Each structure stands twice: as C-alpha cells, then as structure tokens.
GROMACS .gro file of C-alpha atoms in nm:
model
   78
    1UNK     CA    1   0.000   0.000   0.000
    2UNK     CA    2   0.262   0.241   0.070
    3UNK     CA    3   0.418   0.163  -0.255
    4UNK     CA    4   0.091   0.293  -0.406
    5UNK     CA    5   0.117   0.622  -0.183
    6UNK     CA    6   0.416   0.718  -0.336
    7UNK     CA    7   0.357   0.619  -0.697
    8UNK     CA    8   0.072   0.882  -0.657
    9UNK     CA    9   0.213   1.113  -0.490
   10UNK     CA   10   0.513   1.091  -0.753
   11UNK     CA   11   0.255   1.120  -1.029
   12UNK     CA   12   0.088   1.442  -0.844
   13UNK     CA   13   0.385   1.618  -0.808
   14UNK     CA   14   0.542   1.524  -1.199
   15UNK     CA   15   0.179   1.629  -1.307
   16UNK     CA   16   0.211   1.998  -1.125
   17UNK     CA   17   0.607   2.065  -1.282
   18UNK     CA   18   0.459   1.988  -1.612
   19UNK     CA   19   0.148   2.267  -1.561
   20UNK     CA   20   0.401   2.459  -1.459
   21UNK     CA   21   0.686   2.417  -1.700
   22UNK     CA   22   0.389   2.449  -2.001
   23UNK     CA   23   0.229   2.811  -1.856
   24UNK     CA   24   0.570   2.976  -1.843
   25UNK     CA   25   0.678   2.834  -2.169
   26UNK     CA   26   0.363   3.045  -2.283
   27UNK     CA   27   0.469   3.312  -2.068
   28UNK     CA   28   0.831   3.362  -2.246
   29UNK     CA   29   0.788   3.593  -2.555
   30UNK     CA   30   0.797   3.457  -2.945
   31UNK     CA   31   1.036   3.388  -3.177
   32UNK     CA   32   0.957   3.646  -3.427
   33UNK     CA   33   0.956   3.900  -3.120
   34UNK     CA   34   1.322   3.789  -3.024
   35UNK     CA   35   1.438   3.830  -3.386
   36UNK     CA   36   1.318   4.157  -3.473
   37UNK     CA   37   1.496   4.288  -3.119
   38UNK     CA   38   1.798   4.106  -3.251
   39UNK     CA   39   1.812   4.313  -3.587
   40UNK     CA   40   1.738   4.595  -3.389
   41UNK     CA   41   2.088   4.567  -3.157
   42UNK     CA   42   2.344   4.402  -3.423
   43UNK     CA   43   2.634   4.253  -3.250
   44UNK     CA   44   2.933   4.472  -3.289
   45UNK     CA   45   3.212   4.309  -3.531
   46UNK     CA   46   3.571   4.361  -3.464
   47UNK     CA   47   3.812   4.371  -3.808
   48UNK     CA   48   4.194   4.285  -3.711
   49UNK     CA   49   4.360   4.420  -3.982
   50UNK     CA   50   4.764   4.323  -3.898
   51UNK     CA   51   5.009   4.077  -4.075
   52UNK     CA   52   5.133   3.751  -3.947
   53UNK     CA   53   5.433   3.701  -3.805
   54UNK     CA   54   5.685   3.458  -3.979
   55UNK     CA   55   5.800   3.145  -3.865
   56UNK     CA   56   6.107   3.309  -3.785
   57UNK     CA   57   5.967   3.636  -3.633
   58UNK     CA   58   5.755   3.423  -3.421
   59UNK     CA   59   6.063   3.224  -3.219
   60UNK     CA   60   6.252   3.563  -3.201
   61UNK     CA   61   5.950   3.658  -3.048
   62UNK     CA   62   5.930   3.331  -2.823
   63UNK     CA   63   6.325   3.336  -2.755
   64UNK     CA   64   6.216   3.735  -2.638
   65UNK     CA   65   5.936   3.645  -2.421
   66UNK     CA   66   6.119   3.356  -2.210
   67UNK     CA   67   6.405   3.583  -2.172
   68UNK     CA   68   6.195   3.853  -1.987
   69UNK     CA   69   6.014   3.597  -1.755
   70UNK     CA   70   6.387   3.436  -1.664
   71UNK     CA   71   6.474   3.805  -1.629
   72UNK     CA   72   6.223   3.872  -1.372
   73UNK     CA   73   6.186   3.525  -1.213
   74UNK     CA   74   6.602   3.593  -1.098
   75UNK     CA   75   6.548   3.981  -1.027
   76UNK     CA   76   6.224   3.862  -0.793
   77UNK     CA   77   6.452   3.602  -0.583
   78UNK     CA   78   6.739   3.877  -0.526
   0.00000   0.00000   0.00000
C-alpha cells in the first residue's frame, strides 16, 4: 500500500512541474519577437587588420618572451 502512496504522490507532483513548465513556456515571448529585437541591436564586429608574423619572427618573439620571464623570475629572488 505504501508503494501505491508514493507512486501517486510521484505522479501528483510530476503532473504539477509539467502545468508549470507548459504556462511559463507560454509566458516567455515569441520567436519572431526575439528576432526583430535582434536586428534591432546588431552585435558589434571587430576587423583585425595586422600581418602575421613569420616562422622566424615568431621564435625571435618566443626566444624574447622567455628571456623577460627568466629576467624577472632571478630579479624577484634577489
């Protein structure tokens, strides 16, 4: 019996989530609502207009970079 009581009490409460979750779905506003808003606030674009480095420009650059962090790592210990 108290099997029963639960199933049913299971079924209650799954049955009041779903009347819930179904009168806010119809509560959140449409698609075509959401789209026009969209087209009203574009997302900004950002343009990057700068060359790539070589291969060769780009270890000078690593060779650079791991000289300055060994450069501060010993000048942080002293």
């Amino acid at each position: 019996m108290k099997a029963l009581k639960n199933m049913e009490a299971i079924f209650t409460v799954a049955v009041a989530i779903a009347c819930g979750a179904s009168y806010v779905s119809f509560m959140q506003p449409s698609a075509a609502r959401t789209a026009a808003a969209a087209q009203a606030n574009p997302i900004p674009v950002v343009v990057v207009s700068a060359k790539r480095l070589t291969e060769q420009e780009k270890k000078i650059s690593l060779i650079e970079e791991r000289q300055a962090l060994l450069g501060n790592a010993t000048a942080s210990t002293l």
